[in-house]
XYZ file of C-alpha atoms in Angstrom:
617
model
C 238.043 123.508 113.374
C 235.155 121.735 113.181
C 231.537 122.592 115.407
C 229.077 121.146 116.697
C 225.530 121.065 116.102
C 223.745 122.455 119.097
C 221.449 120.652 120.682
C 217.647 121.426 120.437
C 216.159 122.957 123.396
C 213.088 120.477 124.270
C 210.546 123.145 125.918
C 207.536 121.843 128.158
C 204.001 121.688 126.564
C 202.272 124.260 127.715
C 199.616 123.466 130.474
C 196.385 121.860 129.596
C 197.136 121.090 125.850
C 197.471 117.109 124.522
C 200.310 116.961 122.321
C 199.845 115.599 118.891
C 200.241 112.414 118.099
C 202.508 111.374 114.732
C 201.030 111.416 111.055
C 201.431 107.605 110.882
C 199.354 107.189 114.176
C 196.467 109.746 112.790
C 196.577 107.422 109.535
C 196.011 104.079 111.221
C 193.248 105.569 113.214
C 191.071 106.887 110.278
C 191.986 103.648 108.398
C 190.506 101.723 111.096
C 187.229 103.970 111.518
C 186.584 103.617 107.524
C 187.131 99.870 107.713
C 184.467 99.540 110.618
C 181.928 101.930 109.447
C 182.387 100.158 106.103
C 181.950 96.913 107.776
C 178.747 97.787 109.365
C 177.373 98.958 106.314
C 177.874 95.855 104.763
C 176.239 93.950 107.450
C 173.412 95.738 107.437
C 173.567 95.085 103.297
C 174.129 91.701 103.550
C 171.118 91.843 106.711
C 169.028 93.868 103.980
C 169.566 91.967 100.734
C 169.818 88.223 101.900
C 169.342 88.100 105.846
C 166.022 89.847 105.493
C 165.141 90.255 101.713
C 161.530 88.232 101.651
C 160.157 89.939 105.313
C 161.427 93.384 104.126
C 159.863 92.682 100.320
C 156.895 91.611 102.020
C 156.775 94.502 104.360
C 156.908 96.792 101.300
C 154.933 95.415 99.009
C 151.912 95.341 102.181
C 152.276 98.615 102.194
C 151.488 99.144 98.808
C 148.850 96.746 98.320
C 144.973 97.349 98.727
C 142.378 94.920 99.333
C 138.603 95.415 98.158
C 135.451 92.844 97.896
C 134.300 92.675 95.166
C 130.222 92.667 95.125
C 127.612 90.081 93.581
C 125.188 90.904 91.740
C 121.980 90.705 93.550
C 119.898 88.505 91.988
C 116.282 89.400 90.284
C 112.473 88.708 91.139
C 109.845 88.129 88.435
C 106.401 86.893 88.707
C 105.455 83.635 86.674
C 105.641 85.411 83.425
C 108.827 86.722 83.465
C 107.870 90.324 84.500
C 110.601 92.101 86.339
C 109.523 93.111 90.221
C 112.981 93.720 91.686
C 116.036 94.219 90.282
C 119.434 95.561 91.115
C 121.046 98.888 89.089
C 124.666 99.278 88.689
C 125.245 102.293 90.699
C 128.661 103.357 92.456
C 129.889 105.704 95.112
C 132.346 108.524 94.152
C 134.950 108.407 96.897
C 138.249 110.435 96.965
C 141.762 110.105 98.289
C 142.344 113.605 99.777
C 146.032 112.997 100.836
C 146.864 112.265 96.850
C 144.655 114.971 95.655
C 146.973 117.545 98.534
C 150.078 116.271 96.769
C 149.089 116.251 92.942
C 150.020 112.524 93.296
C 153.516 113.028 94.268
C 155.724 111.734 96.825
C 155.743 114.888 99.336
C 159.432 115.458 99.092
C 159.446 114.719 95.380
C 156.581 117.895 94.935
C 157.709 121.013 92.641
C 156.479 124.195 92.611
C 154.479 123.602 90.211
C 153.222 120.510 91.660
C 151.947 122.810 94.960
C 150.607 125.458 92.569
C 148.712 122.787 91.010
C 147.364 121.191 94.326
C 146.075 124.394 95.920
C 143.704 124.870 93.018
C 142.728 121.289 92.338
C 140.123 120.544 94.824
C 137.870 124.282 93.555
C 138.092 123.065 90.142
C 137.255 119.132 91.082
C 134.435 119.791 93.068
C 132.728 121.915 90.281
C 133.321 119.076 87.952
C 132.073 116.108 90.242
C 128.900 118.800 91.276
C 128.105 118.953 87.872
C 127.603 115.400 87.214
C 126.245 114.050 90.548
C 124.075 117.051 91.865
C 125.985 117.521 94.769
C 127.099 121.028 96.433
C 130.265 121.679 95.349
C 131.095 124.202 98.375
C 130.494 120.500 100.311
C 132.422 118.518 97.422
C 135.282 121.037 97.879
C 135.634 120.768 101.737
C 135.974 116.964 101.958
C 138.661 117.068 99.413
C 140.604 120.230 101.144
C 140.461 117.777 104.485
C 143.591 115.626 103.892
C 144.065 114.426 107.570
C 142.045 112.738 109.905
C 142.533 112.025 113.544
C 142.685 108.451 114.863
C 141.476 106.275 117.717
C 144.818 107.819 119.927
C 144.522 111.086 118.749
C 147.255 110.865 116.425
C 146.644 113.358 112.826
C 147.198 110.651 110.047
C 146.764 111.125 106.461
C 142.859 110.757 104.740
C 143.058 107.983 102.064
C 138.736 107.613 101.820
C 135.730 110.453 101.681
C 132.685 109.747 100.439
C 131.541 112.326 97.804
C 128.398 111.363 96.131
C 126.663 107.642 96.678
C 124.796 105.214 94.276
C 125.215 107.215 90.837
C 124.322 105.830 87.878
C 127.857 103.782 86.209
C 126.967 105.969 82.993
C 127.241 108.912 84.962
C 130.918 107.877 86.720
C 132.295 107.297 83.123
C 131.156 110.665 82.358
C 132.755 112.062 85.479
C 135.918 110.087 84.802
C 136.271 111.013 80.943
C 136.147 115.198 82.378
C 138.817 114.302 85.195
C 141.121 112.887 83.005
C 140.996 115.364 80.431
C 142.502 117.508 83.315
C 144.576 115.120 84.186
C 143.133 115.098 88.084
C 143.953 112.689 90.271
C 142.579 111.280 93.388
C 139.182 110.667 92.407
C 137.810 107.082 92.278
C 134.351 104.832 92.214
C 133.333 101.908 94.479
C 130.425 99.344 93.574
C 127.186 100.551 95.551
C 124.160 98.618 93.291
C 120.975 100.227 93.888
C 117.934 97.723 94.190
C 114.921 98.941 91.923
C 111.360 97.978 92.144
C 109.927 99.279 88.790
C 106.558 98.491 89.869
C 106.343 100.480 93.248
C 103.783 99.172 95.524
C 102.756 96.154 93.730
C 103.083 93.046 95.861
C 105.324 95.354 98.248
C 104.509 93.132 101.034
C 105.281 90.128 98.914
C 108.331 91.362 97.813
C 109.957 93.477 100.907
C 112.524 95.944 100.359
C 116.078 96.618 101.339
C 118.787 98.686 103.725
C 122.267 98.887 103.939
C 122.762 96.066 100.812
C 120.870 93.541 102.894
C 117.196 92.628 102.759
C 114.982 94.139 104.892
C 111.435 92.409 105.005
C 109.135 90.170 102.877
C 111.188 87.845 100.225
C 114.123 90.296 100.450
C 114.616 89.218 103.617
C 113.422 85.349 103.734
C 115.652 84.857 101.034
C 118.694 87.202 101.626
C 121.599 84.465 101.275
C 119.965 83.003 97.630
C 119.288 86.517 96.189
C 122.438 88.400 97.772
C 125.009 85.477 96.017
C 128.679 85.312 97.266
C 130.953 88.800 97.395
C 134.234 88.267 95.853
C 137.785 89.466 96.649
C 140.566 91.192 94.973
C 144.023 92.949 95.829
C 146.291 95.250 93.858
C 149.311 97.043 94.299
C 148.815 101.137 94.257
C 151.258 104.140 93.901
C 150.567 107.395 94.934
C 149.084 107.954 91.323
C 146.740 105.418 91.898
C 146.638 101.852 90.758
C 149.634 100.420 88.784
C 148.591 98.729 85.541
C 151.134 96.046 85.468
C 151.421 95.332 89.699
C 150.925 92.204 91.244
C 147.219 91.434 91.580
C 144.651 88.620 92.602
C 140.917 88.624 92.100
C 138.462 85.587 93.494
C 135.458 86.115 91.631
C 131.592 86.937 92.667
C 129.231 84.392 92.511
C 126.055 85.873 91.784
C 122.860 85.446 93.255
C 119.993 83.514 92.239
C 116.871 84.644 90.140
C 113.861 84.199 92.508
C 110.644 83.304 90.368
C 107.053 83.901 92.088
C 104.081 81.849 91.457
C 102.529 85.724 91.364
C 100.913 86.649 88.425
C 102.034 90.685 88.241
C 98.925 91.698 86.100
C 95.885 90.014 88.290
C 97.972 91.528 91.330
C 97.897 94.855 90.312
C 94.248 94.668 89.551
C 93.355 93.060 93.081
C 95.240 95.935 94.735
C 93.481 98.329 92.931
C 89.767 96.708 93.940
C 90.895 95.615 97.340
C 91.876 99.825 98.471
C 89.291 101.174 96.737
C 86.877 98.513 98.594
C 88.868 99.310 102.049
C 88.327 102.860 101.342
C 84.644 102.627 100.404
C 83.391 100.950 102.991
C 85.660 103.120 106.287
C 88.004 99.448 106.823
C 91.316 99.919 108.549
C 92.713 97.177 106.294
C 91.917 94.310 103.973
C 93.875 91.123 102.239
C 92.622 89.183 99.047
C 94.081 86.369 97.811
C 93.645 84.568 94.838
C 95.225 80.536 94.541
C 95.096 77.520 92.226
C 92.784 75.428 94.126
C 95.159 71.916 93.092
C 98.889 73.387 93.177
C 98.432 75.754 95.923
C 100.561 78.599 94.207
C 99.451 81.980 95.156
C 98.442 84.014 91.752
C 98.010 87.008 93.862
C 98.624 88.337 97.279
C 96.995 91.829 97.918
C 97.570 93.886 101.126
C 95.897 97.071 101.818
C 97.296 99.712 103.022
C 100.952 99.219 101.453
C 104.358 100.882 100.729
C 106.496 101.516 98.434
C 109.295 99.373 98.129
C 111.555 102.115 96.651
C 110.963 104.147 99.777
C 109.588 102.140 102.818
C 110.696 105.040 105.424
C 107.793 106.950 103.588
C 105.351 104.631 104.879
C 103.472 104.044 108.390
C 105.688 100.809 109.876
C 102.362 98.889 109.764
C 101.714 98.744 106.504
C 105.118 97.345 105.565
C 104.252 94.187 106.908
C 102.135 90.987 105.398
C 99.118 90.783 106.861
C 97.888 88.208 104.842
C 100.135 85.717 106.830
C 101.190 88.261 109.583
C 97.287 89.101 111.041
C 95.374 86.290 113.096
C 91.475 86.854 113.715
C 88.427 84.713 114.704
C 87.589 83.019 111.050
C 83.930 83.289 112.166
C 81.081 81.741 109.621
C 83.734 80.770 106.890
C 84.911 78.242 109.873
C 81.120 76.106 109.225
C 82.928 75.259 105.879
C 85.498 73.239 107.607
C 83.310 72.073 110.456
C 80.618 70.920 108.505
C 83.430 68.775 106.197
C 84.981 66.950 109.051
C 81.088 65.490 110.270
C 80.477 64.386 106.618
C 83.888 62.994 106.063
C 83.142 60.999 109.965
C 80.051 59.844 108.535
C 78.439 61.927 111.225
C 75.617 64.085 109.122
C 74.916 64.153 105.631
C 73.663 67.584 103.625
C 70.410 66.604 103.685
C 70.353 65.566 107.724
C 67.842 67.903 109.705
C 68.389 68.981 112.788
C 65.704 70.596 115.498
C 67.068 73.984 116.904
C 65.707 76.825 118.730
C 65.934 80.328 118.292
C 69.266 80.162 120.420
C 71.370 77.694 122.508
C 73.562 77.745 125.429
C 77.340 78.034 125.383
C 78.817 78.023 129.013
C 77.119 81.408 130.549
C 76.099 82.557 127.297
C 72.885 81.981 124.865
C 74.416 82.029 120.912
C 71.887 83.115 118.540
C 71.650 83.244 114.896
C 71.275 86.215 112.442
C 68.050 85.180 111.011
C 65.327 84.888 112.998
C 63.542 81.956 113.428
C 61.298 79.757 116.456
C 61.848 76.403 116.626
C 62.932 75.016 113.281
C 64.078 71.752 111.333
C 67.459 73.115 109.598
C 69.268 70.725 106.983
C 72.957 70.641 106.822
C 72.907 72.391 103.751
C 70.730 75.069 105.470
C 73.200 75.634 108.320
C 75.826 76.202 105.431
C 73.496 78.701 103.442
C 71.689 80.495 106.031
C 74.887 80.310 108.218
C 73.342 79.196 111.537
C 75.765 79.297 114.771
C 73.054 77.703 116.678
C 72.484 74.590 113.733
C 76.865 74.455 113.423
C 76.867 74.051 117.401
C 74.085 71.776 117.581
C 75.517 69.452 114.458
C 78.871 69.449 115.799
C 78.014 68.251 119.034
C 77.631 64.687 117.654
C 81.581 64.421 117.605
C 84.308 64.342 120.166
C 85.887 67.641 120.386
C 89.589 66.381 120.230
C 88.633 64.643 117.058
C 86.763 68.011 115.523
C 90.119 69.576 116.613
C 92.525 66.651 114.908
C 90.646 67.673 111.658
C 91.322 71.164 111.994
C 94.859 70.403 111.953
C 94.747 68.412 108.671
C 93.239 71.601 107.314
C 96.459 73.264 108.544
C 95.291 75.212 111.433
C 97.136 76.327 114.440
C 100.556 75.787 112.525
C 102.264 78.139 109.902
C 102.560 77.172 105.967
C 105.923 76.345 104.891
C 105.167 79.683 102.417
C 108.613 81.071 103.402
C 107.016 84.819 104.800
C 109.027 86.253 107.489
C 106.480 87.038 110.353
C 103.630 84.278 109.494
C 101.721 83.817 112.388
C 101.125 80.091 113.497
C 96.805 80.914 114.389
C 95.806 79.093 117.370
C 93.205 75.626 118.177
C 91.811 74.471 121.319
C 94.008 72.545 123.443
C 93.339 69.322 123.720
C 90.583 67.928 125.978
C 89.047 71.633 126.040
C 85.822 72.400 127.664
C 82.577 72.152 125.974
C 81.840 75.591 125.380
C 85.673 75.848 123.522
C 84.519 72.960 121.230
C 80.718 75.033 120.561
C 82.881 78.076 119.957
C 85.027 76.430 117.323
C 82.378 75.076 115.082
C 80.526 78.589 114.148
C 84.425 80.237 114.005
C 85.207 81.839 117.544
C 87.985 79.964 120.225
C 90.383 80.362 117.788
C 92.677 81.763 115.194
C 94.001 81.863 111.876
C 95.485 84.226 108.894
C 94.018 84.635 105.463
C 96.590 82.049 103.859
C 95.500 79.355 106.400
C 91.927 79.778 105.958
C 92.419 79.558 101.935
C 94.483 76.899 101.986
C 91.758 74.856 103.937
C 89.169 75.454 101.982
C 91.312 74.830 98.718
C 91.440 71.463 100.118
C 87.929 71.372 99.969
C 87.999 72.154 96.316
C 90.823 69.932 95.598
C 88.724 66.700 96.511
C 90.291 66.682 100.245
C 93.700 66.634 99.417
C 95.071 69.532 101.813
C 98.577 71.247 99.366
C 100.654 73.430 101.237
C 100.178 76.903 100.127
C 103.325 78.315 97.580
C 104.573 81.659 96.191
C 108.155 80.734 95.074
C 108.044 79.071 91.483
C 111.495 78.353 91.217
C 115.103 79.733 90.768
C 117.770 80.426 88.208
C 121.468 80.316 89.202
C 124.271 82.964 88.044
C 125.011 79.782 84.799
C 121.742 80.046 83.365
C 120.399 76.824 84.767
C 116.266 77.077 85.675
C 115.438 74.916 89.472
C 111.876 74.476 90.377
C 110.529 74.971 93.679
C 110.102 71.766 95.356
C 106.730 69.772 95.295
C 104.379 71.203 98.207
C 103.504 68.578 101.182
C 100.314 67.348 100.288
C 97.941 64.883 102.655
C 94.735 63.912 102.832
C 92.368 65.708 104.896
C 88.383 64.198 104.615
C 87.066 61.961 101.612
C 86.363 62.866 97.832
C 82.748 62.571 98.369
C 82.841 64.486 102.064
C 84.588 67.663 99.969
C 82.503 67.593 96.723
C 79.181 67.720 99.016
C 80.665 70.515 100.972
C 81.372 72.313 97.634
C 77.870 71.957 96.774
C 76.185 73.132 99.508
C 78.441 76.040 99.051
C 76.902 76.481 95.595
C 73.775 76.816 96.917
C 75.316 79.933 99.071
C 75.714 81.540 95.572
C 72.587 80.759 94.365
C 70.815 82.436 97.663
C 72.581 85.275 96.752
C 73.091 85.123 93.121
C 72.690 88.800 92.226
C 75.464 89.577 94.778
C 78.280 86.906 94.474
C 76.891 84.824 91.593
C 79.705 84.899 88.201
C 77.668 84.814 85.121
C 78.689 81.766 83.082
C 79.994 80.234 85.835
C 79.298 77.552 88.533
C 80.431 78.666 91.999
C 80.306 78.129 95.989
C 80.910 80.963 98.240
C 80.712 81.226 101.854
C 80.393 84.354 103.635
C 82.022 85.115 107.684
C 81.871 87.863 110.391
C 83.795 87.590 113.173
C 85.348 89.719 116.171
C 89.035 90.683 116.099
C 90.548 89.572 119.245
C 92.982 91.732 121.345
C 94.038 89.291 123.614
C 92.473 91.569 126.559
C 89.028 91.895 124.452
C 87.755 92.678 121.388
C 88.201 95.416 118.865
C 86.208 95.960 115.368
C 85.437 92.792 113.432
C 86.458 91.038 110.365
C 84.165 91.046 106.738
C 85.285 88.188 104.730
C 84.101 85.745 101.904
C 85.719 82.924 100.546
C 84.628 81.315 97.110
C 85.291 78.212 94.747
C 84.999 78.078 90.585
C 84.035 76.294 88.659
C 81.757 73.470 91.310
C 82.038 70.793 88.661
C 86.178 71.225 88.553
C 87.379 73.699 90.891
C 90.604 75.305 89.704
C 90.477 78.956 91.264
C 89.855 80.059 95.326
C 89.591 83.572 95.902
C 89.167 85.008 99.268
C 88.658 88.507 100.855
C 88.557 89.997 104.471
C 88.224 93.245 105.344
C 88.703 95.159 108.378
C 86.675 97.463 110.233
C 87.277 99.618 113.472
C 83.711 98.898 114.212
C 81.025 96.023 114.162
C 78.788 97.389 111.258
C 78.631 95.332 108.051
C 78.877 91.570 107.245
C 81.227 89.642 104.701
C 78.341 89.403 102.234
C 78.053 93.501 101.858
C 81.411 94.597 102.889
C 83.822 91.930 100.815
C 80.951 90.117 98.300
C 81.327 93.229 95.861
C 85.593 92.453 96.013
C 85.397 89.139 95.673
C 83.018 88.983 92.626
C 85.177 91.746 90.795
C 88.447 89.261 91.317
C 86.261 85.803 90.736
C 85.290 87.275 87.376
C 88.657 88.193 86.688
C 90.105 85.472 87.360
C 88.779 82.789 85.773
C 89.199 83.940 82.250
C 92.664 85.152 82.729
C 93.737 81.433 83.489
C 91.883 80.217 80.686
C 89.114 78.127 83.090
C 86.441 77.358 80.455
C 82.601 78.908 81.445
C 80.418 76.043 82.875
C 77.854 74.440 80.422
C 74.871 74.425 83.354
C 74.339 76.726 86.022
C 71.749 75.479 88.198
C 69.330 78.241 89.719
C 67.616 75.557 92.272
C 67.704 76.023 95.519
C 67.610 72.708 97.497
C 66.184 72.065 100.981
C 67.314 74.471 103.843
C 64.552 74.043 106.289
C 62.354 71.196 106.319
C 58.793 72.322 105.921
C 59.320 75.308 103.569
C-alpha cells in the first residue's frame, strides 16, 4: 500500500517581520547596485580625465605655482670722473615658510614620527643658526618660525607661508647661512632680493644726490630721476612642493631691465673741498646756512653744488628735515647789490649809459615813502657807471636806471632767467619772482639796487655766467649724461642757450667788475689771476616781513677769457656783516681752487689801476 506525502503545513509570518525575498532576487539587486555605482564612477572618470582634464590640470598646477618680480638693478651715480656717489649693494631678506618648517617638509598626513620629532626641535636649532649669521635675537628668530598660522581678513586660522626674519643682509652672508642649513638638511628657510642703496661718500653733494625709502627715491636726483635710475622689475613663476622649489617644474622668467647710470657734471673732489670751506665759513661767522656754487662760465655745468647744513644720505632720518633739502635752488631771497651787475648790463646793452657816464646824486633819493641811501657816505657827487658798480651805490643804480622803461628793465631780467626755474631737473626749485608788468615806480627803483624781487643761488649764477660768456645766457646743468644696462654712453642734451645783451655790453660789465677786485684786492683778489667780483647784502623776505639778511659774492676768472663763476651766500639770523666780510674769505678759498684744478692758465697781466669812480677824485 502505497502513502502519501503529507502536505506541508504553511504557518503565518509572524507579525511585523518582511519575509525574505529569493536568492535569485537578492542577486539581481546587488548586480544592479555594482553596475550603477560602477557607472558613476566612470562618469566622474571620464568627467575627470577628458570632460575636465585642462581646468582641473590648471587648477592644480595654480596651486602649486608661485609668482615673484624679479628686481632691477638700480642704476649708479658718478661725478664727471667716474667716481662712485651712489650705488646699489646686493643685499636680501631672509624670509621663512613656517607651515613647511612645522611639517619637516612633508605632506601632513604623509609625517612619521620621526618627521614630528624632527619638527619640534627644528625651529631652536634654526634660529641659533640664522642669529649667528645675521645678528638677530634668536629667542625672536625662534618665535616667528614656531608661528605656523595666521588669521585672515574673515577670521579664518590659515596656514603661514611668509615671515620676515632678518632684512637687507649682505648676499655673502645668505650663502653662508644657506651652506649651514643645508648641512642640516633644514628646510623652510629662503632669501628674497632687498638691494641696499650705498652712498660711500656720506654727506657729499647729499642734497645733490637725495636719498632713498622703501626701494623708491626719496629727494634730490633719487627722486627727479626715479623711473631712469630704478630700470624695469622683471617677472618669474615656478612650480613649488612642500620641499620647496622643484628643479625640473614648469617655469617662466621675463627678465629685468636695469636702470641707467646717471653721470653728474659734479666734480666729487672740488665738492668735497667747498663743503668743507662753506661749514666751516657758516660756522665762523654765527650763519644759519650758506650755498656755494662753482660753474663753467660757457657750458653751464655745475662743478660743484655745496649746501650747508646737510645730511647724510645713508641715514636722512638722522638729520633736521631742513637740511635735507637744496637750498641752492630750493631758497629765494632779495639778490641785493649783486642785482647792479645785471641792471647795469641791460642800460649798456640799450645803449642807455656807458662805464664811463657820470651821473649827479645826492647823499640819498626817494623811493615811494622812503629815502634809499648808500653805504658810503658822500654829499652831492658825480658817480661813473663803473663807480656805482665798485662802490655799489643804490642811490647811483636807481638814479641810472631811471633812464629806461621799467617793463623793458624787467624783459631783460627775464633773458637773464629770472622769475622762472632752470630746466636743472631739482625737485623743489623755486621759480624767484619779477615785477609784474607795468609796476609802479618805486617797484622798478627797488629792482635795480636788488630788492622787489626774488631769486635762488642757481638763477643768480647763471645770469651772471651770461655775463662772462659774452651775453649768451646757457641754461644751468648738473646731469652729464647716461649709460644704459648694454653699455652704451648718452649725453645730456645741449642746454637752451639765447642771447641776452651784446658782446661788448657783457665784456664792459666784466670789467668794471674787475675793478671791484682791484678795490679790494687784498680781500678777493687771486694772485696770478685776472678777476671781477661783485659783492651783495640783502634782506631775507618772509612774505609778512623780514628776517636776517643774506652775505653773498659772486666772481668771474680769468677777465680776459672767463671760464670759471663761483658764487657764495651766506645766511645770517641777524643784519650784521656784508658779502665782502662774511662770504669774500669763501669765495677766494674756492676761486683759487678752482682755477688750477680745471687747468685755466694764470693771466699774463694783472692790472692794479683803478679807473674813474667819481669824477673829481
Amino acid at each position: 500500500m502505497t502513502q502519501s506525502r503529507p502536505t506541508p503545513r504553511r504557518t503565518a509570518p509572524r507579525p511585523g517581520r518582511v519575509p525574505l525575498a529569493s536568492s535569485a532576487f537578492r542577486l539581481r539587486t546587488m548586480a544592479l547596485l555594482v553596475a550603477i555605482m560602477f557607472s558613476v564612477v566612470g562618469a566622474r572618470a571620464v568627467q575627470i580625465q577628458v570632460l575636465s582634464a585642462s581646468a582641473m590640470a590648471q587648477e592644480a598646477a595654480s596651486k602649486m605655482t608661485r609668482t615673484r618680480d624679479v628686481p632691477a638693478q638700480r642704476g649708479e651715480i658718478t661725478d664727471r670722473n667716474g667716481n662712485v656717489l651712489a650705488f646699489t649693494e646686493d643685499t636680501v631678506n631672509v624670509i621663512a615658510d613656517p607651515t613647511m618648517i612645522a611639517t619637516n617638509g612633508k605632506e601632513p598626513e604623509a609625517m612619521r614620527e620621526s618627521d614630528r620629532a624632527r619638527a619640534a626641535v627644528a625651529p631652536t636649532e634654526m634660529a641659533a643658526i640664522i642669529a649667528a649669521h645675521t645678528g638677530g635675537d634668536a629667542a625672536e628668530i625662534e618665535a616667528k618660525l614656531r608661528q605656523s598660522t595666521t588669521t585672515n581678513a574673515t577670521g579664518e586660522e590659515v596656514p603661514l607661508r611668509y615671515t620676515l626674519l632678518a632684512r637687507q643682509i649682505p648676499s655673502s652672508t645668505w650663502v653662508d647661512l644657506l651652506a649651514e642649513l643645508n648641512a642640516g638638511d633644514y628646510v623652510g628657510v629662503f632669501r628674497e632680493a632687498n638691494p641696499r642703496r650705498t652712498y660711500p661718500m656720506g654727506t657729499l653733494a647729499s642734497n645733490v644726490i637725495g636719498s632713498m625709502s622703501e626701494g623708491k627715491g626719496l629727494m634730490g636726483l633719487e627722486y627727479a630721476r626715479q623711473d631712469a635710475l630704478a630700470g624695469t622689475p622683471g617677472r618669474e613663476s615656478y612650480e613649488t612642493s612642500p620641499n620647496g622649489r622643484i628643479p625640473l617644474g614648469n617655469q617662466q622668467l621675463t627678465p629685468a631691465v636695469d636702470g641707467d647710470d646717471l653721470q653728474l657734471t659734479l666734480d666729487s673732489d672740488l665738492q668735497w673741498m667747498v663743503e668743507q670751506r662753506l661749514a666751516a665759513r657758516v660756522d665762523e661767522v654765527g650763519g644759519n646756512w650758506g650755498a656755494a656754487l662753482v660753474m663753467d662760465a660757457e657750458s653751464g655745468e655745475l662743478l660743484a653744488l655745496a649746501n650747508y647744513p646737510s645730511f647724510d644720505s645713508n641715514n636722512p632720518g638722522a638729520a633736521n628735515s631742513a637740511d635735507t633739502g637744496n637750498r641752492a635752488v630750493e631758497a629765494t631771497y632779495e639778490p641785493g647789490s649783486v642785482q647792479k651787475v645785471l641792471t647795469l648790463a641791460s642800460l649798456l646793452d640799450a645803449g642807455l649809459t656807458t662805464p664811463d657816464t657820470a651821473y649827479h646824486i645826492g647823499k640819498d633819493v626817494q623811493v615811494g615813502d622812503h629815502h634809499v641811501t648808500d653805504a658810503f657816505r658822500h654829499d652831492d657827487i658825480d658817480i661813473t657807471t663803473r663807480g656805482i658798480l665798485v662802490k655799489s651805490s643804490n642811490v647811483g643804480a636807481i638814479t641810472a636806471a631811471r633812464s629806461m622803461d621799467p617793463d623793458v628793465l624787467r624783459d631783460y631780467m627775464l633773458k637773464f632767467g629770472l622769475g622762472q626755474p632752470t630746466t636743472l631737473g631739482l625737485p623743489g626749485e623755486a621759480s624767484g619772482s619779477v615785477p609784474p608788468v607795468g609796476m609802479p615806480s618805486y617797484q622798478a627803483d627797488s629792482m635795480a639796487f636788488g630788492y622787489g624781487l626774488s631769486v635762488s643761488s642757481v638763477q643768480m649764477a647763471a645770469a651772471v655766467a651770461s655775463l662772462a660768456n659774452d651775453g649768451v645766457y646757457t641754461a644751468p646743468s648738473i646731469i652729464a649724461g647716461t649709460t644704459d644696462t648694454h653699455g652704451t654712453y648718452t649725453p645730456a642734451a645741449e642746454p637752451a642757450t639765447h642771447r641776452v645783451v651784446s658782446e661788448q655790453a657783457a665784456r664792459e660789465v666784466v670789467a668794471m667788475m674787475e675793478q671791484r677786485t682791484i678795490a679790494n684786492d687784498d680781500q678777493i683778489g687771486i694772485p696770478g689771476y685776472r678777476t671781477g667780483a661783485k659783492t651783495g647784502s640783502a634782506r631775507i623776505s618772509t612774505g609778512a616781513g623780514y628776517s636776517g639778511q643774506v652775505a653773498s659774492i659772486i666772481g668771474v676768472a680769468p677777465v680776459e677769457d672767463p671760464q670759471i663763476v663761483v658764487y657764495v651766500l651766506i645766511a645770517r639770523p641777524d643784519t650784521q656783516g656784508a658779502g665782502l666780510g662774511m662770504a669774500g674769505p669763501v669765495y677766494r678759498d674756492i676761486m683759487s681752487l678752482a682755477l688750477p684744478r680745471f687747468g685755466v692758465r694764470p693771466s699774463e697781466d694783472v692790472p692794479t689801476e683803478q679807473l674813474p669812480l667819481i669824477v673829481g677824485e
